[in-house]
Tab-separated table of C-alpha atoms in Angstrom:
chain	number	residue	atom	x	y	z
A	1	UNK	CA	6.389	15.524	6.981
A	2	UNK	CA	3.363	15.772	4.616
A	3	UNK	CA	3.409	13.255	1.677
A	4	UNK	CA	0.815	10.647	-0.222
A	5	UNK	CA	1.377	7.784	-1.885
A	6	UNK	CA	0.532	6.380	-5.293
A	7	UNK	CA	0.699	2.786	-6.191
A	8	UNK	CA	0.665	1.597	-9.544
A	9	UNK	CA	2.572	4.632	-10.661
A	10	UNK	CA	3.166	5.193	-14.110
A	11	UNK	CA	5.852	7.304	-13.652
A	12	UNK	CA	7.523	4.718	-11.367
A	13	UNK	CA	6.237	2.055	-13.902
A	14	UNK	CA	8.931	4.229	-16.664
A	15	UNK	CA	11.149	4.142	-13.585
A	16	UNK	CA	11.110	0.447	-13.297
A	17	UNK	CA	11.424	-0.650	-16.817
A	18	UNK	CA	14.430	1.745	-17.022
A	19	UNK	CA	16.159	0.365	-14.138
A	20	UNK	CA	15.094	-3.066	-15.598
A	21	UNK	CA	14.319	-3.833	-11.078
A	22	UNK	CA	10.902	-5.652	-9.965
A	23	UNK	CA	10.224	-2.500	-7.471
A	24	UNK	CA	10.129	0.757	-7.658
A	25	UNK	CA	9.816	4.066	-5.432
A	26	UNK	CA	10.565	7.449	-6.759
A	27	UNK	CA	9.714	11.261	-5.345
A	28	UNK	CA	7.807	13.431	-7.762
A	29	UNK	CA	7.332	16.797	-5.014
A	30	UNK	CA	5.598	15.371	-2.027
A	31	UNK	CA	4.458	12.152	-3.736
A	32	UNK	CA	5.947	8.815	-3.529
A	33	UNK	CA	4.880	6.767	-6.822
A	34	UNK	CA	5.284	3.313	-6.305
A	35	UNK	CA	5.806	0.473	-8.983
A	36	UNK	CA	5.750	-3.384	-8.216
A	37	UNK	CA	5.104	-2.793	-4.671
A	38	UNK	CA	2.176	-2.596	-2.648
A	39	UNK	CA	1.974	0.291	0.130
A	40	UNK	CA	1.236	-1.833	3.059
A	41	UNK	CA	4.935	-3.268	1.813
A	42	UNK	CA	6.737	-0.431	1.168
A	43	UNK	CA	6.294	1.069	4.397
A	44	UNK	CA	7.173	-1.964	6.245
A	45	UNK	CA	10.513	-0.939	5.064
A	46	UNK	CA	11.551	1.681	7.227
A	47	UNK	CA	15.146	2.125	5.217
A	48	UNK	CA	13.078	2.454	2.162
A	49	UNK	CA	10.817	5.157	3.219
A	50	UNK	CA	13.610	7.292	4.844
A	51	UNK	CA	14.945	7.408	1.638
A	52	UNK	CA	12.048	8.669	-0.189
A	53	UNK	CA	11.435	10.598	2.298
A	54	UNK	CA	14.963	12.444	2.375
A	55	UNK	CA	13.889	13.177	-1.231
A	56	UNK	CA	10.745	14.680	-0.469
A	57	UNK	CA	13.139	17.306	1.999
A	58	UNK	CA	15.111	17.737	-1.032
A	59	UNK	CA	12.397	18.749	-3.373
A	60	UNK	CA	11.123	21.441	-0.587
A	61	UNK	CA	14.166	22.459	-0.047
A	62	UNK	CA	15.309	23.253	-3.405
A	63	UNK	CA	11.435	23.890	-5.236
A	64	UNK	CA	10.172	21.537	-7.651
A	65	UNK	CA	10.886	22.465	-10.591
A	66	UNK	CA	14.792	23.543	-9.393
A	67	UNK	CA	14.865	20.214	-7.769
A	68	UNK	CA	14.184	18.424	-11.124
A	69	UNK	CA	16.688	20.338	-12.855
A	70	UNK	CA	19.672	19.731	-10.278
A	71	UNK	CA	18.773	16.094	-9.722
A	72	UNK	CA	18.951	15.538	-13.879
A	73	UNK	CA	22.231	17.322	-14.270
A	74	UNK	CA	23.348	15.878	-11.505
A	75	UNK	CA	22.854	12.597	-12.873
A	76	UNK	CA	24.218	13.578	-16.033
A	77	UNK	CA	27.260	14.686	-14.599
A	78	UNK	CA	27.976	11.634	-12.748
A	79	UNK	CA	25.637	9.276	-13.015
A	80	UNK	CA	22.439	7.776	-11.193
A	81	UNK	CA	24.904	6.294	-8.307
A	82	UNK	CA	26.686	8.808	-7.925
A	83	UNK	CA	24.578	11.467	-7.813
A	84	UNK	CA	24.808	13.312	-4.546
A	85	UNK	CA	21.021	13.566	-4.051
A	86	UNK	CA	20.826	10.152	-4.230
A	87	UNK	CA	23.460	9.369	-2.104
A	88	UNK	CA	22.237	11.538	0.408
A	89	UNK	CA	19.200	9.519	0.270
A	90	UNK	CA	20.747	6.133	0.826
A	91	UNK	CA	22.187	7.438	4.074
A	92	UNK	CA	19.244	8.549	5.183
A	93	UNK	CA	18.075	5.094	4.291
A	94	UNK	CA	20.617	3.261	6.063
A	95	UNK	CA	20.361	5.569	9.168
A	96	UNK	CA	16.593	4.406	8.437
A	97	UNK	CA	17.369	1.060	8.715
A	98	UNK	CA	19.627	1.255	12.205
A	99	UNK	CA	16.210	1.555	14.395
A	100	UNK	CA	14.734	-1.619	13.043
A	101	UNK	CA	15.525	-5.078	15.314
A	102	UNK	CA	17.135	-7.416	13.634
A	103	UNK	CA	14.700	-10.081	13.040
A	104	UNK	CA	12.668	-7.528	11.354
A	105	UNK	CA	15.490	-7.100	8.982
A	106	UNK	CA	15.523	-10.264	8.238
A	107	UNK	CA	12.325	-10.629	7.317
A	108	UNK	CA	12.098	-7.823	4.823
A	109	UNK	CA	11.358	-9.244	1.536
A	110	UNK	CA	11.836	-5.838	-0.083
A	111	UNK	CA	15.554	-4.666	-0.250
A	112	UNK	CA	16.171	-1.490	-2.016
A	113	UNK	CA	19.855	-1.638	-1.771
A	114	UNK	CA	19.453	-5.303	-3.591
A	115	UNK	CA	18.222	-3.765	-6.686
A	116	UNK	CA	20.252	-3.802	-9.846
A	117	UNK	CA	22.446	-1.039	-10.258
A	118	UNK	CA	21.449	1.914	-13.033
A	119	UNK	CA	21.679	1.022	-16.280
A	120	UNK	CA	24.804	4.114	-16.810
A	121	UNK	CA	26.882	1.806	-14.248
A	122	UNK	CA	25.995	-1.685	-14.923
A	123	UNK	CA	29.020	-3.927	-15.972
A	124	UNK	CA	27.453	-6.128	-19.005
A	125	UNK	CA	27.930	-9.882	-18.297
């Protein structure tokens, strides 16, 4: 699959502030814009690229622009978590994840699935 990377995003720098998280990765077409997180890092994390990368399928399977449009009402339907583009994506990430040994997995300092939860689900403490 054909896709490039951007560090130092802004969009994933909007992303990030949003999500109030120290990382971020997001799909815009076939570009992963990273915030927070180096490259070299990111793709260390083979859960964490599966997922973006299971977004990048979505976004050529459904066209851009129609992509954007179904992943916003989506998420206005029922939320960032629930969204079923995303949740697609986190199975994908965690069938990602299933090929890496397990002292590997231990050693990954970047954790996706760790990061706080959208700000539309996020009990208030």
């Amino acid at each position: 699959m054909k896709y490039k990377i951007v560090e130092n995003s802004p969009f994933a720098r909007i992303a990030r502030l949003v999500l109030k998280s120290s990382n971020v990765a997001m799909v815009l077409g076939q570009t992963i814009h990273l915030s927070g997180v180096k490259r070299d890092s990111f793709l260390l994390d083979k859960g964490w690229v599966a997922h973006e990368l299971c977004h990048i399928r979505q976004f050529q399977e459904h066209g851009y622009l129609r992509f954007l449009w179904l992943y916003l009402r989506e998420s206005m339907r029922v939320g960032y978590y629930n969204n079923k583009y995303e949740v697609e994506a986190r199975i994908a990430g965690l069938k990602g994840e299933i090929d890496l040994p397990v002292a590997q997995k231990a050693d990954s300092s970047i954790k996706p699935t760790e990061l706080p939860l959208p700000i539309d689900i996020r009990k208030e403490s």
